[in-house]
Amino acid sequence: MLGGSVMIAMVRMIVSIGGVILLFFLISESRFEKRKTVAVCLCVYVVLIAATCIWYAISQQGFARMGALVTYLFFGIFAVWISRDSVYVSMYKLALVFYLMSVFMIGGIEIAVFLFDKNVWADIAGRIVLLGLIAWFIDKKVKKTIRGFSDYVEYELDRFSVAIMMLSLFFGIAFILNPKVHDQTPYRLMQIAMNFFLTGILQILVFRLYLHIGIEKTYRQENQLMEMTHRLLERNMELLTAAGEDESLEKLCDNAAVNRILVAYTAQAKKEQIKVMLDVELGSNPGIPNIDLMTILANAWENALYGCMEARKEERGRECVIRLMVRKKKNKLVIYCSNTCKAEIGMEKGLPKPEDSGGIGVMSIVRTAEKFDGEYDFKYDNGVFVFRLVMNIPADGDAAAAV
């Protein structure tokens, strides 16, 4: 390191710590609203700068050995706490941010050493320029992709793989920031550049691999949704055919679209000798677009039918029951659906495994629910599979429901 007075150290810390905070929140999202996040981050920023400057003034040698480790360990704990990502995804993003930090820190030092005769202000200026370039590139080119990558990592990447990725980053950073190495030679510069390159390329390859896996899974889910839509159309065609033969259509609720769904699926359940229990109180205006409501109900029914059929395969003659409750209460829409199921249901990250839900519908339900900030859960309860959902009805629900 290039050393300097306490004032120089403070300026370096303002740039370095500020850069780490900036980069972390470019690729991560806070669990709090913007104003609270800014206030908390400013407090942490000031505390870290004050503490590091005091430490530097007391013992430059001690700070050189342990200062960076302690400072960024504290920030790491804070970042994991404030991030809305899971712990291990937050830790991977931290490792990536520390890698980028080492790029602009070491870049500034090498610029000052080789081009400006170890001038400390050249070091600081170099850090600012490199930090600005990195932040601009992330913000303009990859921020949306990296934030979306979090979802793919959450569902596709196992924790062992995340640990290996973080270790590769930390080993690279440890080599670059080794405080025992003081020689600044062209060979040392080449080593640093090669280390940056290889570590960075490894992360890019893994990033692209899991991004591709996640996109492929999204395509499969879209295909499943198309298959679900096809099944729904078939049910509607059956219902229309039946209605053509008999104009009187059973009325199960006041919402015409939902009523058609319920009549069609109730008839299908009765064909399979599955008992149906309905508790539906829903007027003509459900508060959300009919297409979204039908997507949820149709998928829930398909999964319930599949669960009952699988239970009957497992135990011939078993009585199977589907219970459905739909109610609108002020600005909430509540849906409860339970069905007889197999003795064991596999769950993964709060969702039933595809092989235990027919492979269709669950992600469609989740995606539709999330459009309305819905809270949902799926659970197995002693031979019964239960799906519960509470959705917020938008303020413009009257207009939206007509869509």
JSON list of C-alpha atoms in Angstrom, two decimals, residues 142-361:
[
{"chain": "A", "resi": 142, "resn": "VAL", "atom": "CA", "xyz": [-25.96, -6.11, -16.37]},
{"chain": "A", "resi": 143, "resn": "LYS", "atom": "CA", "xyz": [-27.91, -4.87, -13.30]},
{"chain": "A", "resi": 144, "resn": "LYS", "atom": "CA", "xyz": [-31.26, -6.28, -14.36]},
{"chain": "A", "resi": 145, "resn": "THR", "atom": "CA", "xyz": [-29.73, -9.57, -15.43]},
{"chain": "A", "resi": 146, "resn": "ILE", "atom": "CA", "xyz": [-27.75, -9.99, -12.19]},
{"chain": "A", "resi": 147, "resn": "ARG", "atom": "CA", "xyz": [-30.79, -9.23, -10.04]},
{"chain": "A", "resi": 148, "resn": "GLY", "atom": "CA", "xyz": [-32.82, -11.72, -12.05]},
{"chain": "A", "resi": 149, "resn": "PHE", "atom": "CA", "xyz": [-29.98, -14.19, -11.70]},
{"chain": "A", "resi": 150, "resn": "SER", "atom": "CA", "xyz": [-30.70, -14.23, -7.95]},
{"chain": "A", "resi": 151, "resn": "ASP", "atom": "CA", "xyz": [-33.97, -16.04, -8.60]},
{"chain": "A", "resi": 152, "resn": "TYR", "atom": "CA", "xyz": [-32.23, -18.66, -10.74]},
{"chain": "A", "resi": 153, "resn": "VAL", "atom": "CA", "xyz": [-29.50, -19.13, -8.12]},
{"chain": "A", "resi": 154, "resn": "GLU", "atom": "CA", "xyz": [-32.15, -19.46, -5.41]},
{"chain": "A", "resi": 155, "resn": "TYR", "atom": "CA", "xyz": [-33.90, -22.33, -7.17]},
{"chain": "A", "resi": 156, "resn": "GLU", "atom": "CA", "xyz": [-31.18, -23.95, -9.29]},
{"chain": "A", "resi": 157, "resn": "LEU", "atom": "CA", "xyz": [-27.79, -23.53, -7.64]},
{"chain": "A", "resi": 158, "resn": "ASP", "atom": "CA", "xyz": [-27.00, -25.77, -4.66]},
{"chain": "A", "resi": 159, "resn": "ARG", "atom": "CA", "xyz": [-25.21, -24.31, -1.66]},
{"chain": "A", "resi": 160, "resn": "PHE", "atom": "CA", "xyz": [-22.06, -26.36, -2.21]},
{"chain": "A", "resi": 161, "resn": "SER", "atom": "CA", "xyz": [-21.66, -24.77, -5.65]},
{"chain": "A", "resi": 162, "resn": "VAL", "atom": "CA", "xyz": [-22.21, -21.31, -4.17]},
{"chain": "A", "resi": 163, "resn": "ALA", "atom": "CA", "xyz": [-19.50, -22.06, -1.59]},
{"chain": "A", "resi": 164, "resn": "ILE", "atom": "CA", "xyz": [-17.05, -23.11, -4.31]},
{"chain": "A", "resi": 165, "resn": "MET", "atom": "CA", "xyz": [-17.78, -19.93, -6.28]},
{"chain": "A", "resi": 166, "resn": "MET", "atom": "CA", "xyz": [-17.19, -17.78, -3.19]},
{"chain": "A", "resi": 167, "resn": "LEU", "atom": "CA", "xyz": [-13.96, -19.61, -2.34]},
{"chain": "A", "resi": 168, "resn": "SER", "atom": "CA", "xyz": [-12.62, -19.00, -5.83]},
{"chain": "A", "resi": 169, "resn": "LEU", "atom": "CA", "xyz": [-13.33, -15.29, -5.42]},
{"chain": "A", "resi": 170, "resn": "PHE", "atom": "CA", "xyz": [-11.82, -15.06, -1.94]},
{"chain": "A", "resi": 171, "resn": "PHE", "atom": "CA", "xyz": [-8.68, -16.97, -2.92]},
{"chain": "A", "resi": 172, "resn": "GLY", "atom": "CA", "xyz": [-8.23, -14.61, -5.83]},
{"chain": "A", "resi": 173, "resn": "ILE", "atom": "CA", "xyz": [-8.72, -11.58, -3.58]},
{"chain": "A", "resi": 174, "resn": "ALA", "atom": "CA", "xyz": [-6.35, -12.98, -0.92]},
{"chain": "A", "resi": 175, "resn": "PHE", "atom": "CA", "xyz": [-3.61, -13.43, -3.51]},
{"chain": "A", "resi": 176, "resn": "ILE", "atom": "CA", "xyz": [-4.06, -9.93, -4.88]},
{"chain": "A", "resi": 177, "resn": "LEU", "atom": "CA", "xyz": [-4.32, -8.17, -1.51]},
{"chain": "A", "resi": 178, "resn": "ASN", "atom": "CA", "xyz": [-1.55, -10.14, 0.22]},
{"chain": "A", "resi": 179, "resn": "PRO", "atom": "CA", "xyz": [-0.04, -7.53, 2.61]},
{"chain": "A", "resi": 180, "resn": "LYS", "atom": "CA", "xyz": [3.30, -9.38, 2.74]},
{"chain": "A", "resi": 181, "resn": "VAL", "atom": "CA", "xyz": [4.02, -8.68, -0.91]},
{"chain": "A", "resi": 182, "resn": "HIS", "atom": "CA", "xyz": [5.69, -5.31, -1.34]},
{"chain": "A", "resi": 183, "resn": "ASP", "atom": "CA", "xyz": [7.49, -5.69, -4.67]},
{"chain": "A", "resi": 184, "resn": "GLN", "atom": "CA", "xyz": [5.80, -3.81, -7.49]},
{"chain": "A", "resi": 185, "resn": "THR", "atom": "CA", "xyz": [7.35, -5.30, -10.61]},
{"chain": "A", "resi": 186, "resn": "PRO", "atom": "CA", "xyz": [6.03, -5.91, -14.14]},
{"chain": "A", "resi": 187, "resn": "TYR", "atom": "CA", "xyz": [5.97, -9.63, -13.32]},
{"chain": "A", "resi": 188, "resn": "ARG", "atom": "CA", "xyz": [3.84, -8.97, -10.21]},
{"chain": "A", "resi": 189, "resn": "LEU", "atom": "CA", "xyz": [1.53, -6.80, -12.32]},
{"chain": "A", "resi": 190, "resn": "MET", "atom": "CA", "xyz": [1.19, -9.62, -14.86]},
{"chain": "A", "resi": 191, "resn": "GLN", "atom": "CA", "xyz": [0.33, -12.06, -12.03]},
{"chain": "A", "resi": 192, "resn": "ILE", "atom": "CA", "xyz": [-2.37, -9.73, -10.74]},
{"chain": "A", "resi": 193, "resn": "ALA", "atom": "CA", "xyz": [-3.84, -9.20, -14.19]},
{"chain": "A", "resi": 194, "resn": "MET", "atom": "CA", "xyz": [-3.91, -12.94, -14.89]},
{"chain": "A", "resi": 195, "resn": "ASN", "atom": "CA", "xyz": [-5.52, -13.61, -11.51]},
{"chain": "A", "resi": 196, "resn": "PHE", "atom": "CA", "xyz": [-8.21, -11.01, -12.18]},
{"chain": "A", "resi": 197, "resn": "PHE", "atom": "CA", "xyz": [-8.81, -12.48, -15.62]},
{"chain": "A", "resi": 198, "resn": "LEU", "atom": "CA", "xyz": [-9.06, -16.15, -14.59]},
{"chain": "A", "resi": 199, "resn": "THR", "atom": "CA", "xyz": [-11.22, -15.47, -11.51]},
{"chain": "A", "resi": 200, "resn": "GLY", "atom": "CA", "xyz": [-13.50, -13.19, -13.50]},
{"chain": "A", "resi": 201, "resn": "ILE", "atom": "CA", "xyz": [-13.83, -15.64, -16.39]},
{"chain": "A", "resi": 202, "resn": "LEU", "atom": "CA", "xyz": [-14.78, -18.43, -13.96]},
{"chain": "A", "resi": 203, "resn": "GLN", "atom": "CA", "xyz": [-17.59, -16.30, -12.52]},
{"chain": "A", "resi": 204, "resn": "ILE", "atom": "CA", "xyz": [-18.83, -15.32, -15.98]},
{"chain": "A", "resi": 205, "resn": "LEU", "atom": "CA", "xyz": [-18.94, -18.96, -17.10]},
{"chain": "A", "resi": 206, "resn": "VAL", "atom": "CA", "xyz": [-20.86, -20.05, -13.99]},
{"chain": "A", "resi": 207, "resn": "PHE", "atom": "CA", "xyz": [-23.16, -17.04, -14.30]},
{"chain": "A", "resi": 208, "resn": "ARG", "atom": "CA", "xyz": [-23.98, -17.88, -17.92]},
{"chain": "A", "resi": 209, "resn": "LEU", "atom": "CA", "xyz": [-24.44, -21.57, -17.10]},
{"chain": "A", "resi": 210, "resn": "TYR", "atom": "CA", "xyz": [-27.03, -21.00, -14.39]},
{"chain": "A", "resi": 211, "resn": "LEU", "atom": "CA", "xyz": [-28.65, -18.16, -16.30]},
{"chain": "A", "resi": 212, "resn": "HIS", "atom": "CA", "xyz": [-29.14, -20.58, -19.20]},
{"chain": "A", "resi": 213, "resn": "ILE", "atom": "CA", "xyz": [-30.51, -23.26, -16.83]},
{"chain": "A", "resi": 214, "resn": "GLY", "atom": "CA", "xyz": [-32.93, -20.75, -15.32]},
{"chain": "A", "resi": 215, "resn": "ILE", "atom": "CA", "xyz": [-34.11, -19.51, -18.71]},
{"chain": "A", "resi": 216, "resn": "GLU", "atom": "CA", "xyz": [-34.63, -23.07, -19.90]},
{"chain": "A", "resi": 217, "resn": "LYS", "atom": "CA", "xyz": [-36.73, -23.78, -16.81]},
{"chain": "A", "resi": 218, "resn": "THR", "atom": "CA", "xyz": [-38.77, -20.65, -17.50]},
{"chain": "A", "resi": 219, "resn": "TYR", "atom": "CA", "xyz": [-39.41, -21.89, -21.04]},
{"chain": "A", "resi": 220, "resn": "ARG", "atom": "CA", "xyz": [-40.56, -25.23, -19.64]},
{"chain": "A", "resi": 221, "resn": "GLN", "atom": "CA", "xyz": [-42.91, -23.45, -17.28]},
{"chain": "A", "resi": 222, "resn": "GLU", "atom": "CA", "xyz": [-44.31, -21.42, -20.17]},
{"chain": "A", "resi": 223, "resn": "ASN", "atom": "CA", "xyz": [-44.90, -24.65, -22.08]},
{"chain": "A", "resi": 224, "resn": "GLN", "atom": "CA", "xyz": [-46.66, -26.07, -19.04]},
{"chain": "A", "resi": 225, "resn": "LEU", "atom": "CA", "xyz": [-48.83, -22.97, -18.89]},
{"chain": "A", "resi": 226, "resn": "MET", "atom": "CA", "xyz": [-49.71, -23.42, -22.57]},
{"chain": "A", "resi": 227, "resn": "GLU", "atom": "CA", "xyz": [-50.62, -27.04, -21.88]},
{"chain": "A", "resi": 228, "resn": "MET", "atom": "CA", "xyz": [-52.74, -25.89, -18.95]},
{"chain": "A", "resi": 229, "resn": "THR", "atom": "CA", "xyz": [-54.50, -23.36, -21.19]},
{"chain": "A", "resi": 230, "resn": "HIS", "atom": "CA", "xyz": [-55.15, -26.10, -23.73]},
{"chain": "A", "resi": 231, "resn": "ARG", "atom": "CA", "xyz": [-56.72, -28.28, -21.02]},
{"chain": "A", "resi": 232, "resn": "LEU", "atom": "CA", "xyz": [-58.83, -25.36, -19.86]},
{"chain": "A", "resi": 233, "resn": "LEU", "atom": "CA", "xyz": [-60.08, -24.76, -23.40]},
{"chain": "A", "resi": 234, "resn": "GLU", "atom": "CA", "xyz": [-60.97, -28.44, -23.66]},
{"chain": "A", "resi": 235, "resn": "ARG", "atom": "CA", "xyz": [-62.96, -28.19, -20.44]},
{"chain": "A", "resi": 236, "resn": "ASN", "atom": "CA", "xyz": [-64.77, -25.12, -21.74]},
{"chain": "A", "resi": 237, "resn": "MET", "atom": "CA", "xyz": [-65.57, -26.88, -24.99]},
{"chain": "A", "resi": 238, "resn": "GLU", "atom": "CA", "xyz": [-67.03, -29.79, -23.02]},
{"chain": "A", "resi": 239, "resn": "LEU", "atom": "CA", "xyz": [-69.08, -27.35, -20.99]},
{"chain": "A", "resi": 240, "resn": "LEU", "atom": "CA", "xyz": [-70.33, -25.46, -24.06]},
{"chain": "A", "resi": 241, "resn": "THR", "atom": "CA", "xyz": [-71.28, -28.75, -25.70]},
{"chain": "A", "resi": 242, "resn": "ALA", "atom": "CA", "xyz": [-73.19, -29.76, -22.60]},
{"chain": "A", "resi": 243, "resn": "ALA", "atom": "CA", "xyz": [-74.84, -26.35, -22.42]},
{"chain": "A", "resi": 244, "resn": "GLY", "atom": "CA", "xyz": [-75.94, -26.72, -26.03]},
{"chain": "A", "resi": 245, "resn": "GLU", "atom": "CA", "xyz": [-77.73, -29.91, -25.12]},
{"chain": "A", "resi": 246, "resn": "ASP", "atom": "CA", "xyz": [-79.17, -28.53, -21.87]},
{"chain": "A", "resi": 247, "resn": "GLU", "atom": "CA", "xyz": [-79.61, -24.74, -21.62]},
{"chain": "A", "resi": 248, "resn": "SER", "atom": "CA", "xyz": [-79.95, -24.80, -17.86]},
{"chain": "A", "resi": 249, "resn": "LEU", "atom": "CA", "xyz": [-76.47, -24.33, -16.32]},
{"chain": "A", "resi": 250, "resn": "GLU", "atom": "CA", "xyz": [-76.00, -24.96, -12.61]},
{"chain": "A", "resi": 251, "resn": "LYS", "atom": "CA", "xyz": [-75.27, -21.75, -10.72]},
{"chain": "A", "resi": 252, "resn": "LEU", "atom": "CA", "xyz": [-72.49, -22.15, -8.18]},
{"chain": "A", "resi": 253, "resn": "CYS", "atom": "CA", "xyz": [-71.56, -18.46, -7.86]},
{"chain": "A", "resi": 254, "resn": "ASP", "atom": "CA", "xyz": [-72.56, -15.07, -9.29]},
{"chain": "A", "resi": 255, "resn": "ASN", "atom": "CA", "xyz": [-69.38, -14.63, -11.34]},
{"chain": "A", "resi": 256, "resn": "ALA", "atom": "CA", "xyz": [-70.16, -16.07, -14.78]},
{"chain": "A", "resi": 257, "resn": "ALA", "atom": "CA", "xyz": [-66.56, -16.89, -15.73]},
{"chain": "A", "resi": 258, "resn": "VAL", "atom": "CA", "xyz": [-65.77, -18.56, -12.42]},
{"chain": "A", "resi": 259, "resn": "ASN", "atom": "CA", "xyz": [-69.11, -20.36, -12.47]},
{"chain": "A", "resi": 260, "resn": "ARG", "atom": "CA", "xyz": [-68.24, -21.97, -15.82]},
{"chain": "A", "resi": 261, "resn": "ILE", "atom": "CA", "xyz": [-64.90, -23.15, -14.42]},
{"chain": "A", "resi": 262, "resn": "LEU", "atom": "CA", "xyz": [-66.52, -24.59, -11.31]},
{"chain": "A", "resi": 263, "resn": "VAL", "atom": "CA", "xyz": [-69.28, -26.36, -13.22]},
{"chain": "A", "resi": 264, "resn": "ALA", "atom": "CA", "xyz": [-66.81, -27.87, -15.70]},
{"chain": "A", "resi": 265, "resn": "TYR", "atom": "CA", "xyz": [-64.38, -29.14, -13.08]},
{"chain": "A", "resi": 266, "resn": "THR", "atom": "CA", "xyz": [-67.10, -30.27, -10.68]},
{"chain": "A", "resi": 267, "resn": "ALA", "atom": "CA", "xyz": [-68.55, -32.38, -13.48]},
{"chain": "A", "resi": 268, "resn": "GLN", "atom": "CA", "xyz": [-65.12, -33.82, -14.23]},
{"chain": "A", "resi": 269, "resn": "ALA", "atom": "CA", "xyz": [-64.60, -34.67, -10.54]},
{"chain": "A", "resi": 270, "resn": "LYS", "atom": "CA", "xyz": [-67.97, -36.40, -10.32]},
{"chain": "A", "resi": 271, "resn": "LYS", "atom": "CA", "xyz": [-67.08, -38.53, -13.36]},
{"chain": "A", "resi": 272, "resn": "GLU", "atom": "CA", "xyz": [-64.06, -39.71, -11.41]},
{"chain": "A", "resi": 273, "resn": "GLN", "atom": "CA", "xyz": [-66.23, -40.29, -8.33]},
{"chain": "A", "resi": 274, "resn": "ILE", "atom": "CA", "xyz": [-64.47, -37.55, -6.38]},
{"chain": "A", "resi": 275, "resn": "LYS", "atom": "CA", "xyz": [-66.56, -35.71, -3.77]},
{"chain": "A", "resi": 276, "resn": "VAL", "atom": "CA", "xyz": [-66.59, -31.92, -4.18]},
{"chain": "A", "resi": 277, "resn": "MET", "atom": "CA", "xyz": [-67.33, -29.42, -1.41]},
{"chain": "A", "resi": 278, "resn": "LEU", "atom": "CA", "xyz": [-67.68, -25.79, -2.48]},
{"chain": "A", "resi": 279, "resn": "ASP", "atom": "CA", "xyz": [-67.88, -22.60, -0.44]},
{"chain": "A", "resi": 280, "resn": "VAL", "atom": "CA", "xyz": [-67.73, -19.84, -3.04]},
{"chain": "A", "resi": 281, "resn": "GLU", "atom": "CA", "xyz": [-68.97, -16.32, -2.34]},
{"chain": "A", "resi": 282, "resn": "LEU", "atom": "CA", "xyz": [-67.91, -14.23, -5.32]},
{"chain": "A", "resi": 283, "resn": "GLY", "atom": "CA", "xyz": [-69.87, -11.57, -7.14]},
{"chain": "A", "resi": 284, "resn": "SER", "atom": "CA", "xyz": [-69.56, -10.42, -10.71]},
{"chain": "A", "resi": 285, "resn": "ASN", "atom": "CA", "xyz": [-66.60, -8.21, -9.76]},
{"chain": "A", "resi": 286, "resn": "PRO", "atom": "CA", "xyz": [-63.81, -10.29, -8.14]},
{"chain": "A", "resi": 287, "resn": "GLY", "atom": "CA", "xyz": [-61.45, -7.30, -8.01]},
{"chain": "A", "resi": 288, "resn": "ILE", "atom": "CA", "xyz": [-58.78, -8.84, -10.25]},
{"chain": "A", "resi": 289, "resn": "PRO", "atom": "CA", "xyz": [-58.90, -9.71, -13.97]},
{"chain": "A", "resi": 290, "resn": "ASN", "atom": "CA", "xyz": [-60.99, -12.79, -14.64]},
{"chain": "A", "resi": 291, "resn": "ILE", "atom": "CA", "xyz": [-58.19, -14.35, -16.68]},
{"chain": "A", "resi": 292, "resn": "ASP", "atom": "CA", "xyz": [-55.85, -14.24, -13.65]},
{"chain": "A", "resi": 293, "resn": "LEU", "atom": "CA", "xyz": [-58.49, -15.64, -11.32]},
{"chain": "A", "resi": 294, "resn": "MET", "atom": "CA", "xyz": [-59.35, -18.43, -13.78]},
{"chain": "A", "resi": 295, "resn": "THR", "atom": "CA", "xyz": [-55.64, -19.25, -14.17]},
{"chain": "A", "resi": 296, "resn": "ILE", "atom": "CA", "xyz": [-55.34, -19.80, -10.42]},
{"chain": "A", "resi": 297, "resn": "LEU", "atom": "CA", "xyz": [-58.57, -21.75, -10.06]},
{"chain": "A", "resi": 298, "resn": "ALA", "atom": "CA", "xyz": [-58.02, -23.92, -13.13]},
{"chain": "A", "resi": 299, "resn": "ASN", "atom": "CA", "xyz": [-54.48, -24.80, -12.08]},
{"chain": "A", "resi": 300, "resn": "ALA", "atom": "CA", "xyz": [-55.55, -25.49, -8.50]},
{"chain": "A", "resi": 301, "resn": "TRP", "atom": "CA", "xyz": [-58.35, -27.77, -9.76]},
{"chain": "A", "resi": 302, "resn": "GLU", "atom": "CA", "xyz": [-56.07, -29.63, -12.17]},
{"chain": "A", "resi": 303, "resn": "ASN", "atom": "CA", "xyz": [-53.55, -30.26, -9.40]},
{"chain": "A", "resi": 304, "resn": "ALA", "atom": "CA", "xyz": [-56.33, -31.34, -7.01]},
{"chain": "A", "resi": 305, "resn": "LEU", "atom": "CA", "xyz": [-57.75, -33.77, -9.57]},
{"chain": "A", "resi": 306, "resn": "TYR", "atom": "CA", "xyz": [-54.29, -35.16, -10.24]},
{"chain": "A", "resi": 307, "resn": "GLY", "atom": "CA", "xyz": [-53.66, -35.57, -6.50]},
{"chain": "A", "resi": 308, "resn": "CYS", "atom": "CA", "xyz": [-56.92, -37.47, -6.00]},
{"chain": "A", "resi": 309, "resn": "MET", "atom": "CA", "xyz": [-56.23, -39.78, -8.94]},
{"chain": "A", "resi": 310, "resn": "GLU", "atom": "CA", "xyz": [-52.73, -40.53, -7.61]},
{"chain": "A", "resi": 311, "resn": "ALA", "atom": "CA", "xyz": [-54.16, -41.24, -4.15]},
{"chain": "A", "resi": 312, "resn": "ARG", "atom": "CA", "xyz": [-56.63, -43.68, -5.66]},
{"chain": "A", "resi": 313, "resn": "LYS", "atom": "CA", "xyz": [-53.85, -45.44, -7.57]},
{"chain": "A", "resi": 314, "resn": "GLU", "atom": "CA", "xyz": [-51.97, -45.84, -4.31]},
{"chain": "A", "resi": 315, "resn": "GLU", "atom": "CA", "xyz": [-55.02, -47.13, -2.42]},
{"chain": "A", "resi": 316, "resn": "ARG", "atom": "CA", "xyz": [-57.83, -48.49, -4.56]},
{"chain": "A", "resi": 317, "resn": "GLY", "atom": "CA", "xyz": [-61.30, -47.56, -3.31]},
{"chain": "A", "resi": 318, "resn": "ARG", "atom": "CA", "xyz": [-60.06, -44.65, -1.20]},
{"chain": "A", "resi": 319, "resn": "GLU", "atom": "CA", "xyz": [-62.59, -41.85, -0.76]},
{"chain": "A", "resi": 320, "resn": "CYS", "atom": "CA", "xyz": [-61.29, -38.70, -2.40]},
{"chain": "A", "resi": 321, "resn": "VAL", "atom": "CA", "xyz": [-62.49, -35.18, -1.62]},
{"chain": "A", "resi": 322, "resn": "ILE", "atom": "CA", "xyz": [-61.79, -31.74, -3.07]},
{"chain": "A", "resi": 323, "resn": "ARG", "atom": "CA", "xyz": [-62.70, -28.69, -0.99]},
{"chain": "A", "resi": 324, "resn": "LEU", "atom": "CA", "xyz": [-62.65, -25.20, -2.50]},
{"chain": "A", "resi": 325, "resn": "MET", "atom": "CA", "xyz": [-63.34, -21.94, -0.76]},
{"chain": "A", "resi": 326, "resn": "VAL", "atom": "CA", "xyz": [-63.25, -18.55, -2.54]},
{"chain": "A", "resi": 327, "resn": "ARG", "atom": "CA", "xyz": [-64.22, -15.31, -0.85]},
{"chain": "A", "resi": 328, "resn": "LYS", "atom": "CA", "xyz": [-63.70, -11.61, -1.36]},
{"chain": "A", "resi": 329, "resn": "LYS", "atom": "CA", "xyz": [-63.27, -9.59, 1.82]},
{"chain": "A", "resi": 330, "resn": "LYS", "atom": "CA", "xyz": [-62.81, -5.86, 1.36]},
{"chain": "A", "resi": 331, "resn": "ASN", "atom": "CA", "xyz": [-59.48, -5.50, -0.46]},
{"chain": "A", "resi": 332, "resn": "LYS", "atom": "CA", "xyz": [-58.50, -9.17, -0.13]},
{"chain": "A", "resi": 333, "resn": "LEU", "atom": "CA", "xyz": [-59.31, -12.23, -2.21]},
{"chain": "A", "resi": 334, "resn": "VAL", "atom": "CA", "xyz": [-58.99, -15.48, -0.27]},
{"chain": "A", "resi": 335, "resn": "ILE", "atom": "CA", "xyz": [-58.69, -18.91, -1.91]},
{"chain": "A", "resi": 336, "resn": "TYR", "atom": "CA", "xyz": [-58.42, -22.22, -0.09]},
{"chain": "A", "resi": 337, "resn": "CYS", "atom": "CA", "xyz": [-58.20, -25.56, -1.89]},
{"chain": "A", "resi": 338, "resn": "SER", "atom": "CA", "xyz": [-57.54, -28.96, -0.35]},
{"chain": "A", "resi": 339, "resn": "ASN", "atom": "CA", "xyz": [-57.58, -32.43, -1.82]},
{"chain": "A", "resi": 340, "resn": "THR", "atom": "CA", "xyz": [-56.93, -36.03, -0.91]},
{"chain": "A", "resi": 341, "resn": "CYS", "atom": "CA", "xyz": [-53.40, -37.01, -1.92]},
{"chain": "A", "resi": 342, "resn": "LYS", "atom": "CA", "xyz": [-50.78, -39.75, -1.64]},
{"chain": "A", "resi": 343, "resn": "ALA", "atom": "CA", "xyz": [-49.37, -40.81, 1.69]},
{"chain": "A", "resi": 344, "resn": "GLU", "atom": "CA", "xyz": [-46.19, -38.84, 1.00]},
{"chain": "A", "resi": 345, "resn": "ILE", "atom": "CA", "xyz": [-45.79, -35.58, -0.93]},
{"chain": "A", "resi": 346, "resn": "GLY", "atom": "CA", "xyz": [-42.34, -34.24, -1.79]},
{"chain": "A", "resi": 347, "resn": "MET", "atom": "CA", "xyz": [-41.83, -30.55, -1.03]},
{"chain": "A", "resi": 348, "resn": "GLU", "atom": "CA", "xyz": [-38.94, -28.42, -2.18]},
{"chain": "A", "resi": 349, "resn": "LYS", "atom": "CA", "xyz": [-38.50, -24.80, -1.07]},
{"chain": "A", "resi": 350, "resn": "GLY", "atom": "CA", "xyz": [-42.14, -24.59, -0.03]},
{"chain": "A", "resi": 351, "resn": "LEU", "atom": "CA", "xyz": [-43.53, -25.93, -3.31]},
{"chain": "A", "resi": 352, "resn": "PRO", "atom": "CA", "xyz": [-44.67, -29.45, -4.23]},
{"chain": "A", "resi": 353, "resn": "LYS", "atom": "CA", "xyz": [-42.27, -31.30, -6.49]},
{"chain": "A", "resi": 354, "resn": "PRO", "atom": "CA", "xyz": [-43.48, -31.56, -10.13]},
{"chain": "A", "resi": 355, "resn": "GLU", "atom": "CA", "xyz": [-43.85, -35.34, -9.93]},
{"chain": "A", "resi": 356, "resn": "ASP", "atom": "CA", "xyz": [-46.30, -34.92, -7.02]},
{"chain": "A", "resi": 357, "resn": "SER", "atom": "CA", "xyz": [-48.41, -32.18, -8.59]},
{"chain": "A", "resi": 358, "resn": "GLY", "atom": "CA", "xyz": [-48.67, -33.39, -12.16]},
{"chain": "A", "resi": 359, "resn": "GLY", "atom": "CA", "xyz": [-45.87, -31.06, -13.24]},
{"chain": "A", "resi": 360, "resn": "ILE", "atom": "CA", "xyz": [-48.40, -28.41, -14.19]},
{"chain": "A", "resi": 361, "resn": "GLY", "atom": "CA", "xyz": [-49.85, -25.37, -12.54]}
]
